[in-house]
Amino acid sequence: MNKKSREEIKLMRMAGNIVALVHQEMKKVIEPSISTLELDNIAYNIIKKNKAIPTFLGYNGFPNSICTSINEQVVHGIPSKDIILKEGDIVSIDVGATFRGLVGDGAWTYPVGNISDDIKMLLETTEKALFKGIEQMIPDNRLENISGAIEDVAKSANLGIVRQYGGHGVGHNMHEEPFLFNYRTNSNIIIKRNCAIAIEPMLNLGCDEVHTLQDEWTVVTDDKKPSAHFEHTVVASDEGPLITTVVM
Ligand code: MG
């Protein structure tokens, strides 16, 4: 678990600011009839305009700047001109920006027009799980307490918890140690002062199980029920949890 210097934290906040600017725009433009490739173009332009690098573009061969995952898609959906959002959908947008070598990573699930009450509950609960997890991002606390806080919120609403994916350390690389499960695993890892972790619950309206489609990227729920994904990059600072992926 890498401790970040004051300078590194400053750069991570600048990277996180750019991620937040993308999300601010996504919230405005997501509506029925826009394609996920249009969203990708908008994100790419914002990241470039702010002198950052789209972290996802080319990462393990990923073809775009953001992941766009619709409805039963959990994460890693690939933007396409042929994927058009429609009323009642939800779309999870995952964005990474690298600014002067440091990474910000943040995801949010957006409603497209009006959505059903059960899907609204899914979104609200997953967002709540994220913030309950963030509350535990304190120096010398156990990493397990973040996992447990997320698990408790998910279970209170009877939602499925994605097991194969989770949060991660972040800094000079998008994925650093430690891995952060979204449920308790009896881990004894202690959160170090000024380390940074991307906290990212992925919760499902149905079962826990997911699999990857033939495109080798898109992860979907086995029962095809909707999934939500909320993520912030957070530093365990002495002043409390410092979220980097917000507009400065
Ligand atoms: Mg992440």
JSON list of C-alpha atoms and ligand atoms in Angstrom, two decimals:
[
{"chain": "A", "resi": 1, "resn": "MET", "atom": "CA", "xyz": [0.00, 0.00, 0.00]},
{"chain": "A", "resi": 2, "resn": "ASN", "atom": "CA", "xyz": [1.79, 3.10, -1.25]},
{"chain": "A", "resi": 3, "resn": "LYS", "atom": "CA", "xyz": [1.76, 6.20, 0.90]},
{"chain": "A", "resi": 4, "resn": "LYS", "atom": "CA", "xyz": [1.43, 9.34, -1.18]},
{"chain": "A", "resi": 5, "resn": "SER", "atom": "CA", "xyz": [3.50, 12.46, -0.66]},
{"chain": "A", "resi": 6, "resn": "ARG", "atom": "CA", "xyz": [1.90, 15.88, -0.37]},
{"chain": "A", "resi": 7, "resn": "GLU", "atom": "CA", "xyz": [2.86, 16.60, -4.00]},
{"chain": "A", "resi": 8, "resn": "GLU", "atom": "CA", "xyz": [1.43, 13.27, -5.21]},
{"chain": "A", "resi": 9, "resn": "ILE", "atom": "CA", "xyz": [-1.84, 13.93, -3.39]},
{"chain": "A", "resi": 10, "resn": "LYS", "atom": "CA", "xyz": [-2.02, 17.36, -5.00]},
{"chain": "A", "resi": 11, "resn": "LEU", "atom": "CA", "xyz": [-1.62, 15.82, -8.46]},
{"chain": "A", "resi": 12, "resn": "MET", "atom": "CA", "xyz": [-4.15, 13.09, -7.64]},
{"chain": "A", "resi": 13, "resn": "ARG", "atom": "CA", "xyz": [-6.65, 15.79, -6.73]},
{"chain": "A", "resi": 14, "resn": "MET", "atom": "CA", "xyz": [-6.02, 17.49, -10.06]},
{"chain": "A", "resi": 15, "resn": "ALA", "atom": "CA", "xyz": [-6.51, 14.17, -11.88]},
{"chain": "A", "resi": 16, "resn": "GLY", "atom": "CA", "xyz": [-9.64, 13.53, -9.82]},
{"chain": "A", "resi": 17, "resn": "ASN", "atom": "CA", "xyz": [-10.97, 16.98, -10.66]},
{"chain": "A", "resi": 18, "resn": "ILE", "atom": "CA", "xyz": [-10.80, 16.09, -14.36]},
{"chain": "A", "resi": 19, "resn": "VAL", "atom": "CA", "xyz": [-12.65, 12.82, -13.73]},
{"chain": "A", "resi": 20, "resn": "ALA", "atom": "CA", "xyz": [-15.30, 14.83, -11.88]},
{"chain": "A", "resi": 21, "resn": "LEU", "atom": "CA", "xyz": [-15.59, 17.34, -14.75]},
{"chain": "A", "resi": 22, "resn": "VAL", "atom": "CA", "xyz": [-16.32, 14.43, -17.09]},
{"chain": "A", "resi": 23, "resn": "HIS", "atom": "CA", "xyz": [-19.01, 13.14, -14.74]},
{"chain": "A", "resi": 24, "resn": "GLN", "atom": "CA", "xyz": [-20.52, 16.60, -14.42]},
{"chain": "A", "resi": 25, "resn": "GLU", "atom": "CA", "xyz": [-20.90, 16.67, -18.20]},
{"chain": "A", "resi": 26, "resn": "MET", "atom": "CA", "xyz": [-22.18, 13.08, -18.39]},
{"chain": "A", "resi": 27, "resn": "LYS", "atom": "CA", "xyz": [-24.98, 13.97, -15.99]},
{"chain": "A", "resi": 28, "resn": "LYS", "atom": "CA", "xyz": [-26.01, 16.78, -18.36]},
{"chain": "A", "resi": 29, "resn": "VAL", "atom": "CA", "xyz": [-25.86, 14.93, -21.68]},
{"chain": "A", "resi": 30, "resn": "ILE", "atom": "CA", "xyz": [-27.13, 11.46, -20.80]},
{"chain": "A", "resi": 31, "resn": "GLU", "atom": "CA", "xyz": [-30.63, 11.18, -22.24]},
{"chain": "A", "resi": 32, "resn": "PRO", "atom": "CA", "xyz": [-32.57, 8.90, -24.55]},
{"chain": "A", "resi": 33, "resn": "SER", "atom": "CA", "xyz": [-31.12, 8.68, -28.10]},
{"chain": "A", "resi": 34, "resn": "ILE", "atom": "CA", "xyz": [-27.48, 9.52, -27.33]},
{"chain": "A", "resi": 35, "resn": "SER", "atom": "CA", "xyz": [-24.99, 6.78, -28.24]},
{"chain": "A", "resi": 36, "resn": "THR", "atom": "CA", "xyz": [-22.34, 5.54, -25.86]},
{"chain": "A", "resi": 37, "resn": "LEU", "atom": "CA", "xyz": [-19.66, 6.45, -28.44]},
{"chain": "A", "resi": 38, "resn": "GLU", "atom": "CA", "xyz": [-20.84, 10.08, -28.27]},
{"chain": "A", "resi": 39, "resn": "LEU", "atom": "CA", "xyz": [-20.36, 9.94, -24.50]},
{"chain": "A", "resi": 40, "resn": "ASP", "atom": "CA", "xyz": [-16.86, 8.55, -25.03]},
{"chain": "A", "resi": 41, "resn": "ASN", "atom": "CA", "xyz": [-15.99, 11.41, -27.41]},
{"chain": "A", "resi": 42, "resn": "ILE", "atom": "CA", "xyz": [-17.22, 14.01, -24.94]},
{"chain": "A", "resi": 43, "resn": "ALA", "atom": "CA", "xyz": [-15.14, 12.43, -22.16]},
{"chain": "A", "resi": 44, "resn": "TYR", "atom": "CA", "xyz": [-12.03, 12.18, -24.34]},
{"chain": "A", "resi": 45, "resn": "ASN", "atom": "CA", "xyz": [-12.27, 15.87, -25.26]},
{"chain": "A", "resi": 46, "resn": "ILE", "atom": "CA", "xyz": [-12.67, 17.02, -21.64]},
{"chain": "A", "resi": 47, "resn": "ILE", "atom": "CA", "xyz": [-9.69, 14.93, -20.52]},
{"chain": "A", "resi": 48, "resn": "LYS", "atom": "CA", "xyz": [-7.51, 16.21, -23.38]},
{"chain": "A", "resi": 49, "resn": "LYS", "atom": "CA", "xyz": [-8.59, 19.83, -22.89]},
{"chain": "A", "resi": 50, "resn": "ASN", "atom": "CA", "xyz": [-7.39, 19.56, -19.30]},
{"chain": "A", "resi": 51, "resn": "LYS", "atom": "CA", "xyz": [-3.98, 18.28, -20.38]},
{"chain": "A", "resi": 52, "resn": "ALA", "atom": "CA", "xyz": [-4.52, 14.80, -19.01]},
{"chain": "A", "resi": 53, "resn": "ILE", "atom": "CA", "xyz": [-4.36, 11.31, -20.51]},
{"chain": "A", "resi": 54, "resn": "PRO", "atom": "CA", "xyz": [-7.40, 9.03, -20.70]},
{"chain": "A", "resi": 55, "resn": "THR", "atom": "CA", "xyz": [-6.12, 6.26, -18.42]},
{"chain": "A", "resi": 56, "resn": "PHE", "atom": "CA", "xyz": [-8.37, 3.55, -19.85]},
{"chain": "A", "resi": 57, "resn": "LEU", "atom": "CA", "xyz": [-7.49, 4.17, -23.53]},
{"chain": "A", "resi": 58, "resn": "GLY", "atom": "CA", "xyz": [-5.22, 1.29, -24.53]},
{"chain": "A", "resi": 59, "resn": "TYR", "atom": "CA", "xyz": [-5.15, -0.16, -20.99]},
{"chain": "A", "resi": 60, "resn": "ASN", "atom": "CA", "xyz": [-4.73, -3.91, -21.63]},
{"chain": "A", "resi": 61, "resn": "GLY", "atom": "CA", "xyz": [-5.95, -3.03, -25.12]},
{"chain": "A", "resi": 62, "resn": "PHE", "atom": "CA", "xyz": [-9.20, -1.33, -24.05]},
{"chain": "A", "resi": 63, "resn": "PRO", "atom": "CA", "xyz": [-10.31, 0.66, -27.13]},
{"chain": "A", "resi": 64, "resn": "ASN", "atom": "CA", "xyz": [-11.91, 3.75, -25.54]},
{"chain": "A", "resi": 65, "resn": "SER", "atom": "CA", "xyz": [-11.58, 6.46, -22.87]},
{"chain": "A", "resi": 66, "resn": "ILE", "atom": "CA", "xyz": [-14.53, 5.42, -20.71]},
{"chain": "A", "resi": 67, "resn": "CYS", "atom": "CA", "xyz": [-16.43, 2.24, -19.92]},
{"chain": "A", "resi": 68, "resn": "THR", "atom": "CA", "xyz": [-20.15, 2.43, -20.63]},
{"chain": "A", "resi": 69, "resn": "SER", "atom": "CA", "xyz": [-22.12, -0.41, -19.05]},
{"chain": "A", "resi": 70, "resn": "ILE", "atom": "CA", "xyz": [-25.88, -0.55, -19.60]},
{"chain": "A", "resi": 71, "resn": "ASN", "atom": "CA", "xyz": [-28.52, -2.26, -17.42]},
{"chain": "A", "resi": 72, "resn": "GLU", "atom": "CA", "xyz": [-27.34, -5.86, -16.76]},
{"chain": "A", "resi": 73, "resn": "GLN", "atom": "CA", "xyz": [-23.81, -4.89, -17.76]},
{"chain": "A", "resi": 74, "resn": "VAL", "atom": "CA", "xyz": [-21.73, -4.47, -14.60]},
{"chain": "A", "resi": 75, "resn": "VAL", "atom": "CA", "xyz": [-18.44, -2.97, -15.77]},
{"chain": "A", "resi": 76, "resn": "HIS", "atom": "CA", "xyz": [-16.09, -2.68, -18.76]},
{"chain": "A", "resi": 77, "resn": "GLY", "atom": "CA", "xyz": [-18.75, -2.08, -21.44]},
{"chain": "A", "resi": 78, "resn": "ILE", "atom": "CA", "xyz": [-17.24, -0.76, -24.68]},
{"chain": "A", "resi": 79, "resn": "PRO", "atom": "CA", "xyz": [-18.70, 2.45, -26.18]},
{"chain": "A", "resi": 80, "resn": "SER", "atom": "CA", "xyz": [-20.26, 2.07, -29.64]},
{"chain": "A", "resi": 81, "resn": "LYS", "atom": "CA", "xyz": [-22.11, 4.25, -32.13]},
{"chain": "A", "resi": 82, "resn": "ASP", "atom": "CA", "xyz": [-24.65, 1.42, -32.34]},
{"chain": "A", "resi": 83, "resn": "ILE", "atom": "CA", "xyz": [-25.49, 1.43, -28.63]},
{"chain": "A", "resi": 84, "resn": "ILE", "atom": "CA", "xyz": [-28.20, 4.05, -28.18]},
{"chain": "A", "resi": 85, "resn": "LEU", "atom": "CA", "xyz": [-29.52, 4.87, -24.72]},
{"chain": "A", "resi": 86, "resn": "LYS", "atom": "CA", "xyz": [-33.27, 4.64, -24.26]},
{"chain": "A", "resi": 87, "resn": "GLU", "atom": "CA", "xyz": [-35.79, 5.76, -21.68]},
{"chain": "A", "resi": 88, "resn": "GLY", "atom": "CA", "xyz": [-35.69, 3.57, -18.56]},
{"chain": "A", "resi": 89, "resn": "ASP", "atom": "CA", "xyz": [-32.10, 2.36, -19.06]},
{"chain": "A", "resi": 90, "resn": "ILE", "atom": "CA", "xyz": [-29.31, 2.89, -16.58]},
{"chain": "A", "resi": 91, "resn": "VAL", "atom": "CA", "xyz": [-25.74, 3.45, -17.72]},
{"chain": "A", "resi": 92, "resn": "SER", "atom": "CA", "xyz": [-22.61, 3.13, -15.59]},
{"chain": "A", "resi": 93, "resn": "ILE", "atom": "CA", "xyz": [-19.82, 5.45, -16.70]},
{"chain": "A", "resi": 94, "resn": "ASP", "atom": "CA", "xyz": [-16.32, 4.64, -15.46]},
{"chain": "A", "resi": 95, "resn": "VAL", "atom": "CA", "xyz": [-13.64, 7.28, -16.12]},
{"chain": "A", "resi": 96, "resn": "GLY", "atom": "CA", "xyz": [-9.90, 7.42, -15.51]},
{"chain": "A", "resi": 97, "resn": "ALA", "atom": "CA", "xyz": [-7.64, 10.43, -16.03]},
{"chain": "A", "resi": 98, "resn": "THR", "atom": "CA", "xyz": [-3.87, 10.56, -15.59]},
{"chain": "A", "resi": 99, "resn": "PHE", "atom": "CA", "xyz": [-2.47, 14.02, -14.79]},
{"chain": "A", "resi": 100, "resn": "ARG", "atom": "CA", "xyz": [1.32, 14.42, -14.65]},
{"chain": "A", "resi": 101, "resn": "GLY", "atom": "CA", "xyz": [1.65, 10.71, -13.88]},
{"chain": "A", "resi": 102, "resn": "LEU", "atom": "CA", "xyz": [-1.04, 10.39, -11.20]},
{"chain": "A", "resi": 103, "resn": "VAL", "atom": "CA", "xyz": [-4.42, 8.74, -11.66]},
{"chain": "A", "resi": 104, "resn": "GLY", "atom": "CA", "xyz": [-8.00, 9.59, -10.73]},
{"chain": "A", "resi": 105, "resn": "ASP", "atom": "CA", "xyz": [-10.63, 6.84, -11.11]},
{"chain": "A", "resi": 106, "resn": "GLY", "atom": "CA", "xyz": [-14.35, 7.35, -10.64]},
{"chain": "A", "resi": 107, "resn": "ALA", "atom": "CA", "xyz": [-17.62, 5.76, -11.73]},
{"chain": "A", "resi": 108, "resn": "TRP", "atom": "CA", "xyz": [-21.28, 6.64, -11.47]},
{"chain": "A", "resi": 109, "resn": "THR", "atom": "CA", "xyz": [-24.50, 5.00, -12.64]},
{"chain": "A", "resi": 110, "resn": "TYR", "atom": "CA", "xyz": [-26.92, 7.38, -14.33]},
{"chain": "A", "resi": 111, "resn": "PRO", "atom": "CA", "xyz": [-30.63, 6.97, -15.03]},
{"chain": "A", "resi": 112, "resn": "VAL", "atom": "CA", "xyz": [-31.73, 7.56, -18.63]},
{"chain": "A", "resi": 113, "resn": "GLY", "atom": "CA", "xyz": [-35.02, 9.47, -18.35]},
{"chain": "A", "resi": 114, "resn": "ASN", "atom": "CA", "xyz": [-37.46, 7.86, -15.94]},
{"chain": "A", "resi": 115, "resn": "ILE", "atom": "CA", "xyz": [-36.50, 4.57, -14.33]},
{"chain": "A", "resi": 116, "resn": "SER", "atom": "CA", "xyz": [-38.53, 2.06, -12.32]},
{"chain": "A", "resi": 117, "resn": "ASP", "atom": "CA", "xyz": [-38.70, 2.26, -8.52]},
{"chain": "A", "resi": 118, "resn": "ASP", "atom": "CA", "xyz": [-36.69, -0.93, -7.96]},
{"chain": "A", "resi": 119, "resn": "ILE", "atom": "CA", "xyz": [-33.86, 0.31, -10.18]},
{"chain": "A", "resi": 120, "resn": "LYS", "atom": "CA", "xyz": [-33.96, 3.68, -8.42]},
{"chain": "A", "resi": 121, "resn": "MET", "atom": "CA", "xyz": [-33.51, 1.79, -5.14]},
{"chain": "A", "resi": 122, "resn": "LEU", "atom": "CA", "xyz": [-30.54, -0.09, -6.66]},
{"chain": "A", "resi": 123, "resn": "LEU", "atom": "CA", "xyz": [-28.83, 3.18, -7.59]},
{"chain": "A", "resi": 124, "resn": "GLU", "atom": "CA", "xyz": [-29.53, 4.88, -4.25]},
{"chain": "A", "resi": 125, "resn": "THR", "atom": "CA", "xyz": [-28.35, 1.87, -2.27]},
{"chain": "A", "resi": 126, "resn": "THR", "atom": "CA", "xyz": [-25.13, 1.43, -4.25]},
{"chain": "A", "resi": 127, "resn": "GLU", "atom": "CA", "xyz": [-24.32, 5.13, -3.84]},
{"chain": "A", "resi": 128, "resn": "LYS", "atom": "CA", "xyz": [-25.03, 4.82, -0.11]},
{"chain": "A", "resi": 129, "resn": "ALA", "atom": "CA", "xyz": [-22.74, 1.76, 0.08]},
{"chain": "A", "resi": 130, "resn": "LEU", "atom": "CA", "xyz": [-19.96, 3.80, -1.53]},
{"chain": "A", "resi": 131, "resn": "PHE", "atom": "CA", "xyz": [-20.25, 6.60, 1.02]},
{"chain": "A", "resi": 132, "resn": "LYS", "atom": "CA", "xyz": [-20.54, 4.21, 3.97]},
{"chain": "A", "resi": 133, "resn": "GLY", "atom": "CA", "xyz": [-17.33, 2.59, 2.71]},
{"chain": "A", "resi": 134, "resn": "ILE", "atom": "CA", "xyz": [-15.63, 5.97, 2.31]},
{"chain": "A", "resi": 135, "resn": "GLU", "atom": "CA", "xyz": [-16.40, 6.82, 5.97]},
{"chain": "A", "resi": 136, "resn": "GLN", "atom": "CA", "xyz": [-14.07, 3.96, 6.97]},
{"chain": "A", "resi": 137, "resn": "MET", "atom": "CA", "xyz": [-11.13, 5.23, 4.88]},
{"chain": "A", "resi": 138, "resn": "ILE", "atom": "CA", "xyz": [-9.18, 6.40, 7.92]},
{"chain": "A", "resi": 139, "resn": "PRO", "atom": "CA", "xyz": [-5.47, 5.86, 8.77]},
{"chain": "A", "resi": 140, "resn": "ASP", "atom": "CA", "xyz": [-4.87, 2.79, 11.00]},
{"chain": "A", "resi": 141, "resn": "ASN", "atom": "CA", "xyz": [-8.41, 1.49, 10.45]},
{"chain": "A", "resi": 142, "resn": "ARG", "atom": "CA", "xyz": [-8.77, -2.05, 9.02]},
{"chain": "A", "resi": 143, "resn": "LEU", "atom": "CA", "xyz": [-9.37, -2.27, 5.28]},
{"chain": "A", "resi": 144, "resn": "GLU", "atom": "CA", "xyz": [-11.94, -4.94, 6.19]},
{"chain": "A", "resi": 145, "resn": "ASN", "atom": "CA", "xyz": [-14.14, -2.23, 7.72]},
{"chain": "A", "resi": 146, "resn": "ILE", "atom": "CA", "xyz": [-14.61, -0.64, 4.29]},
{"chain": "A", "resi": 147, "resn": "SER", "atom": "CA", "xyz": [-15.61, -4.03, 2.86]},
{"chain": "A", "resi": 148, "resn": "GLY", "atom": "CA", "xyz": [-17.94, -4.69, 5.79]},
{"chain": "A", "resi": 149, "resn": "ALA", "atom": "CA", "xyz": [-19.66, -1.30, 5.53]},
{"chain": "A", "resi": 150, "resn": "ILE", "atom": "CA", "xyz": [-20.39, -1.94, 1.84]},
{"chain": "A", "resi": 151, "resn": "GLU", "atom": "CA", "xyz": [-21.59, -5.48, 2.51]},
{"chain": "A", "resi": 152, "resn": "ASP", "atom": "CA", "xyz": [-23.94, -4.33, 5.28]},
{"chain": "A", "resi": 153, "resn": "VAL", "atom": "CA", "xyz": [-25.62, -1.72, 3.07]},
{"chain": "A", "resi": 154, "resn": "ALA", "atom": "CA", "xyz": [-26.01, -4.23, 0.22]},
{"chain": "A", "resi": 155, "resn": "LYS", "atom": "CA", "xyz": [-27.47, -6.90, 2.49]},
{"chain": "A", "resi": 156, "resn": "SER", "atom": "CA", "xyz": [-29.88, -4.47, 4.15]},
{"chain": "A", "resi": 157, "resn": "ALA", "atom": "CA", "xyz": [-31.49, -3.99, 0.73]},
{"chain": "A", "resi": 158, "resn": "ASN", "atom": "CA", "xyz": [-31.12, -7.64, -0.35]},
{"chain": "A", "resi": 159, "resn": "LEU", "atom": "CA", "xyz": [-28.87, -6.75, -3.28]},
{"chain": "A", "resi": 160, "resn": "GLY", "atom": "CA", "xyz": [-26.35, -9.04, -4.92]},
{"chain": "A", "resi": 161, "resn": "ILE", "atom": "CA", "xyz": [-22.65, -8.21, -4.45]},
{"chain": "A", "resi": 162, "resn": "VAL", "atom": "CA", "xyz": [-20.23, -8.70, -7.34]},
{"chain": "A", "resi": 163, "resn": "ARG", "atom": "CA", "xyz": [-17.46, -10.93, -6.00]},
{"chain": "A", "resi": 164, "resn": "GLN", "atom": "CA", "xyz": [-14.85, -11.05, -8.78]},
{"chain": "A", "resi": 165, "resn": "TYR", "atom": "CA", "xyz": [-14.28, -7.30, -9.01]},
{"chain": "A", "resi": 166, "resn": "GLY", "atom": "CA", "xyz": [-13.63, -4.68, -6.38]},
{"chain": "A", "resi": 167, "resn": "GLY", "atom": "CA", "xyz": [-11.69, -1.63, -5.34]},
{"chain": "A", "resi": 168, "resn": "HIS", "atom": "CA", "xyz": [-7.94, -1.15, -5.52]},
{"chain": "A", "resi": 169, "resn": "GLY", "atom": "CA", "xyz": [-5.01, 0.98, -4.55]},
{"chain": "A", "resi": 170, "resn": "VAL", "atom": "CA", "xyz": [-4.39, 3.80, -7.04]},
{"chain": "A", "resi": 171, "resn": "GLY", "atom": "CA", "xyz": [-1.61, 6.31, -7.67]},
{"chain": "A", "resi": 172, "resn": "HIS", "atom": "CA", "xyz": [1.04, 6.23, -10.39]},
{"chain": "A", "resi": 173, "resn": "ASN", "atom": "CA", "xyz": [-0.84, 3.20, -11.73]},
{"chain": "A", "resi": 174, "resn": "MET", "atom": "CA", "xyz": [-4.57, 2.68, -11.98]},
{"chain": "A", "resi": 175, "resn": "HIS", "atom": "CA", "xyz": [-4.41, -0.66, -10.22]},
{"chain": "A", "resi": 176, "resn": "GLU", "atom": "CA", "xyz": [-2.10, -0.92, -7.22]},
{"chain": "A", "resi": 177, "resn": "GLU", "atom": "CA", "xyz": [-2.16, -2.99, -4.03]},
{"chain": "A", "resi": 178, "resn": "PRO", "atom": "CA", "xyz": [-4.29, -3.70, -2.10]},
{"chain": "A", "resi": 179, "resn": "PHE", "atom": "CA", "xyz": [-7.37, -5.27, -3.69]},
{"chain": "A", "resi": 180, "resn": "LEU", "atom": "CA", "xyz": [-10.53, -4.18, -1.84]},
{"chain": "A", "resi": 181, "resn": "PHE", "atom": "CA", "xyz": [-13.35, -6.71, -1.65]},
{"chain": "A", "resi": 182, "resn": "ASN", "atom": "CA", "xyz": [-16.91, -5.43, -1.40]},
{"chain": "A", "resi": 183, "resn": "TYR", "atom": "CA", "xyz": [-17.66, -7.99, 1.33]},
{"chain": "A", "resi": 184, "resn": "ARG", "atom": "CA", "xyz": [-15.87, -9.27, 4.46]},
{"chain": "A", "resi": 185, "resn": "THR", "atom": "CA", "xyz": [-12.96, -11.65, 3.90]},
{"chain": "A", "resi": 186, "resn": "ASN", "atom": "CA", "xyz": [-11.17, -11.67, 7.30]},
{"chain": "A", "resi": 187, "resn": "SER", "atom": "CA", "xyz": [-8.39, -9.49, 5.92]},
{"chain": "A", "resi": 188, "resn": "ASN", "atom": "CA", "xyz": [-5.95, -8.02, 8.43]},
{"chain": "A", "resi": 189, "resn": "ILE", "atom": "CA", "xyz": [-4.70, -5.25, 6.18]},
{"chain": "A", "resi": 190, "resn": "ILE", "atom": "CA", "xyz": [-4.37, -1.89, 7.93]},
{"chain": "A", "resi": 191, "resn": "ILE", "atom": "CA", "xyz": [-5.05, 1.33, 6.04]},
{"chain": "A", "resi": 192, "resn": "LYS", "atom": "CA", "xyz": [-1.88, 3.41, 5.91]},
{"chain": "A", "resi": 193, "resn": "ARG", "atom": "CA", "xyz": [-1.84, 7.16, 6.38]},
{"chain": "A", "resi": 194, "resn": "ASN", "atom": "CA", "xyz": [-2.04, 8.98, 3.00]},
{"chain": "A", "resi": 195, "resn": "CYS", "atom": "CA", "xyz": [-2.57, 5.86, 0.94]},
{"chain": "A", "resi": 196, "resn": "ALA", "atom": "CA", "xyz": [-5.12, 6.12, -1.90]},
{"chain": "A", "resi": 197, "resn": "ILE", "atom": "CA", "xyz": [-7.77, 3.57, -2.75]},
{"chain": "A", "resi": 198, "resn": "ALA", "atom": "CA", "xyz": [-10.49, 3.49, -5.39]},
{"chain": "A", "resi": 199, "resn": "ILE", "atom": "CA", "xyz": [-13.57, 2.34, -3.49]},
{"chain": "A", "resi": 200, "resn": "GLU", "atom": "CA", "xyz": [-16.14, 0.92, -5.88]},
{"chain": "A", "resi": 201, "resn": "PRO", "atom": "CA", "xyz": [-19.16, -1.16, -4.86]},
{"chain": "A", "resi": 202, "resn": "MET", "atom": "CA", "xyz": [-20.87, -3.03, -7.72]},
{"chain": "A", "resi": 203, "resn": "LEU", "atom": "CA", "xyz": [-24.30, -4.19, -6.59]},
{"chain": "A", "resi": 204, "resn": "ASN", "atom": "CA", "xyz": [-26.95, -6.18, -8.44]},
{"chain": "A", "resi": 205, "resn": "LEU", "atom": "CA", "xyz": [-30.74, -6.25, -8.25]},
{"chain": "A", "resi": 206, "resn": "GLY", "atom": "CA", "xyz": [-30.52, -10.04, -8.43]},
{"chain": "A", "resi": 207, "resn": "CYS", "atom": "CA", "xyz": [-27.80, -12.62, -7.90]},
{"chain": "A", "resi": 208, "resn": "ASP", "atom": "CA", "xyz": [-24.11, -12.12, -7.14]},
{"chain": "A", "resi": 209, "resn": "GLU", "atom": "CA", "xyz": [-22.85, -14.03, -10.19]},
{"chain": "A", "resi": 210, "resn": "VAL", "atom": "CA", "xyz": [-21.44, -12.35, -13.27]},
{"chain": "A", "resi": 211, "resn": "HIS", "atom": "CA", "xyz": [-19.61, -13.45, -16.42]},
{"chain": "A", "resi": 212, "resn": "THR", "atom": "CA", "xyz": [-17.73, -11.84, -19.31]},
{"chain": "A", "resi": 213, "resn": "LEU", "atom": "CA", "xyz": [-19.23, -11.61, -22.80]},
{"chain": "A", "resi": 214, "resn": "GLN", "atom": "CA", "xyz": [-17.48, -12.79, -25.97]},
{"chain": "A", "resi": 215, "resn": "ASP", "atom": "CA", "xyz": [-15.99, -9.33, -26.57]},
{"chain": "A", "resi": 216, "resn": "GLU", "atom": "CA", "xyz": [-13.75, -10.32, -23.61]},
{"chain": "A", "resi": 217, "resn": "TRP", "atom": "CA", "xyz": [-14.52, -7.04, -21.84]},
{"chain": "A", "resi": 218, "resn": "THR", "atom": "CA", "xyz": [-18.18, -6.55, -20.97]},
{"chain": "A", "resi": 219, "resn": "VAL", "atom": "CA", "xyz": [-19.13, -8.09, -17.61]},
{"chain": "A", "resi": 220, "resn": "VAL", "atom": "CA", "xyz": [-22.84, -8.92, -17.19]},
{"chain": "A", "resi": 221, "resn": "THR", "atom": "CA", "xyz": [-24.99, -10.42, -14.44]},
{"chain": "A", "resi": 222, "resn": "ASP", "atom": "CA", "xyz": [-25.84, -14.11, -14.90]},
{"chain": "A", "resi": 223, "resn": "ASP", "atom": "CA", "xyz": [-29.56, -13.47, -14.31]},
{"chain": "A", "resi": 224, "resn": "LYS", "atom": "CA", "xyz": [-29.59, -10.38, -16.62]},
{"chain": "A", "resi": 225, "resn": "LYS", "atom": "CA", "xyz": [-30.93, -8.18, -13.82]},
{"chain": "A", "resi": 226, "resn": "PRO", "atom": "CA", "xyz": [-29.54, -4.61, -13.60]},
{"chain": "A", "resi": 227, "resn": "SER", "atom": "CA", "xyz": [-26.29, -3.71, -11.87]},
{"chain": "A", "resi": 228, "resn": "ALA", "atom": "CA", "xyz": [-24.98, -0.40, -10.49]},
{"chain": "A", "resi": 229, "resn": "HIS", "atom": "CA", "xyz": [-21.43, 0.87, -9.95]},
{"chain": "A", "resi": 230, "resn": "PHE", "atom": "CA", "xyz": [-20.34, 3.90, -7.92]},
{"chain": "A", "resi": 231, "resn": "GLU", "atom": "CA", "xyz": [-16.67, 4.73, -7.38]},
{"chain": "A", "resi": 232, "resn": "HIS", "atom": "CA", "xyz": [-14.48, 7.44, -5.87]},
{"chain": "A", "resi": 233, "resn": "THR", "atom": "CA", "xyz": [-10.72, 7.65, -5.42]},
{"chain": "A", "resi": 234, "resn": "VAL", "atom": "CA", "xyz": [-10.10, 8.39, -1.73]},
{"chain": "A", "resi": 235, "resn": "VAL", "atom": "CA", "xyz": [-7.01, 9.27, 0.33]},
{"chain": "A", "resi": 236, "resn": "ALA", "atom": "CA", "xyz": [-6.83, 8.22, 4.01]},
{"chain": "A", "resi": 237, "resn": "SER", "atom": "CA", "xyz": [-5.71, 11.57, 5.39]},
{"chain": "A", "resi": 238, "resn": "ASP", "atom": "CA", "xyz": [-5.30, 12.69, 8.98]},
{"chain": "A", "resi": 239, "resn": "GLU", "atom": "CA", "xyz": [-8.20, 15.07, 8.44]},
{"chain": "A", "resi": 240, "resn": "GLY", "atom": "CA", "xyz": [-10.44, 12.16, 7.42]},
{"chain": "A", "resi": 241, "resn": "PRO", "atom": "CA", "xyz": [-11.31, 10.56, 4.08]},
{"chain": "A", "resi": 242, "resn": "LEU", "atom": "CA", "xyz": [-10.25, 12.88, 1.22]},
{"chain": "A", "resi": 243, "resn": "ILE", "atom": "CA", "xyz": [-12.20, 12.22, -1.99]},
{"chain": "A", "resi": 244, "resn": "THR", "atom": "CA", "xyz": [-10.03, 13.22, -4.97]},
{"chain": "A", "resi": 245, "resn": "THR", "atom": "CA", "xyz": [-12.64, 12.62, -7.68]},
{"chain": "A", "resi": 246, "resn": "VAL", "atom": "CA", "xyz": [-14.68, 15.75, -7.02]},
{"chain": "A", "resi": 247, "resn": "VAL", "atom": "CA", "xyz": [-14.70, 19.15, -8.73]},
{"chain": "A", "resi": 248, "resn": "MET", "atom": "CA", "xyz": [-12.15, 21.35, -6.96]},
{"chain": "B", "resi": 1, "resn": "MG", "atom": "MG", "xyz": [-11.54, 1.40, -10.30]}
]
